Coordinates of C-alpha atoms in Angstrom, one line a residue:
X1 CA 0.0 0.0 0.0
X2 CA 3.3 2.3 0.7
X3 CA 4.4 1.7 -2.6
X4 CA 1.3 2.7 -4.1
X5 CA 0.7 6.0 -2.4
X6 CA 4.6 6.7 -2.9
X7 CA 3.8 6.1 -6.6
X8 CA 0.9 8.3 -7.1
X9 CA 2.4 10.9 -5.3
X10 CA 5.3 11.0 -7.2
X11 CA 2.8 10.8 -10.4
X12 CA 1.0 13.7 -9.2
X13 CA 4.5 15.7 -8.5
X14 CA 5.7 14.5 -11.8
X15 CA 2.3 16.3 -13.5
X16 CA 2.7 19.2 -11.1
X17 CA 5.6 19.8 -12.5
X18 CA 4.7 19.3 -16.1
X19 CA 2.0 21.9 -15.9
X20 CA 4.5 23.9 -14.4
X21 CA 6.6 24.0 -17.1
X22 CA 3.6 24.1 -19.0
X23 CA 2.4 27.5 -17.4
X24 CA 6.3 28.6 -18.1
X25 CA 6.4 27.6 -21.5
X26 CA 2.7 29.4 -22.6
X27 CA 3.7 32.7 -20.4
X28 CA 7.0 33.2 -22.7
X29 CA 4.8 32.2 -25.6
X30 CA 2.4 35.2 -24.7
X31 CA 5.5 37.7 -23.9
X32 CA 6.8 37.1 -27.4
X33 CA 3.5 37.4 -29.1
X34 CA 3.0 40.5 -26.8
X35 CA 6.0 41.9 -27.8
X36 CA 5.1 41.5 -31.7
X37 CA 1.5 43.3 -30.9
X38 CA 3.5 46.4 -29.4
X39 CA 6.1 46.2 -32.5
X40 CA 2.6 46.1 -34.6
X41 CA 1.0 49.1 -32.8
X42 CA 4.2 51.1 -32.6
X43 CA 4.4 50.5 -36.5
X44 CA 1.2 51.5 -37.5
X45 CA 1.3 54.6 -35.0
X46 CA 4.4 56.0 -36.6
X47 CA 2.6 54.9 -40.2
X48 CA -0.2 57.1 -39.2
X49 CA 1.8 60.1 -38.1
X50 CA 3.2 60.2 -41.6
X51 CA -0.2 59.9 -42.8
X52 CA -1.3 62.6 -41.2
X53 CA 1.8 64.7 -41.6
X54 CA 0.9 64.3 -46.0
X55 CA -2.2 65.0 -45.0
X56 CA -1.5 68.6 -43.6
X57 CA 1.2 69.0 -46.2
X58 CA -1.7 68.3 -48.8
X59 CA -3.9 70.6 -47.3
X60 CA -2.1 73.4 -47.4
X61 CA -0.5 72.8 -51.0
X62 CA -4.2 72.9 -51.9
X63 CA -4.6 76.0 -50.1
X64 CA -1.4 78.1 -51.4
X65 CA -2.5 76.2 -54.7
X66 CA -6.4 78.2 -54.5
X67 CA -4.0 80.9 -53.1
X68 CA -2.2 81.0 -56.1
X69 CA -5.1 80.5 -58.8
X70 CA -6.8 83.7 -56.6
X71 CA -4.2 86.1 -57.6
X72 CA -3.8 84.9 -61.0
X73 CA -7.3 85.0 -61.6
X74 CA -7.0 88.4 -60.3
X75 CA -3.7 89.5 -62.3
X76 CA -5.4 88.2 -65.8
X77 CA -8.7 89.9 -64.9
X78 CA -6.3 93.4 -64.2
X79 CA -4.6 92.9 -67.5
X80 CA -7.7 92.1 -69.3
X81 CA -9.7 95.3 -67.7
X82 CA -6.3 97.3 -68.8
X83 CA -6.4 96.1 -72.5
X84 CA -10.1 96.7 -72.6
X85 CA -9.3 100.2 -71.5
X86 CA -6.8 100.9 -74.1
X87 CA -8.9 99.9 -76.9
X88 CA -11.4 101.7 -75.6
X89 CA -9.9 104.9 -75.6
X90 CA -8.0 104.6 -78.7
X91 CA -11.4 104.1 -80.5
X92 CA -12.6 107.6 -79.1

């Protein structure tokens, strides 16, 4: 009967031990994956700061861009009220 109980005790130290290791083994598992995820997140964070760093740099291009048209539009309109001017008094 000794034997017996000696035997299933060291069985049940023996899984114990294996669920142990176990535990261990599926805890480094998770700190690695873990560790991807935060490589991931940090990735895309830095990603989207770029993102919206084009963004801004597109937005304001457009605006100097309308800037730009606006005084054109505004220098040919000057021009073209000059010329009309011109012929205009020359055909008085």
């Amino acid at each position: 009967m000794e034997y017996l109980l000696a035997i299933v005790f060291l069985l049940l130290l023996l899984v114990i031990f294996c669920l142990a290791n176990k535990i261990v083994i599926d805890r480094n598992k998770y700190k690695s994956k873990l560790k991807l995820l935060n490589q991931l997140i940090n990735d895309l964070n830095s990603q989207q700061e770029m993102q919206n760093c084009q963004i801004n740099i597109s937005v304001e291009f457009r605006d100097r861009l309308n800037q730009i048209v606006n005084e054109i539009n505004r220098d040919v309109f000057e021009l073209s009220f000059q010329l009309f001017e011109e012929n205009y008094q020359k055909k008085e």
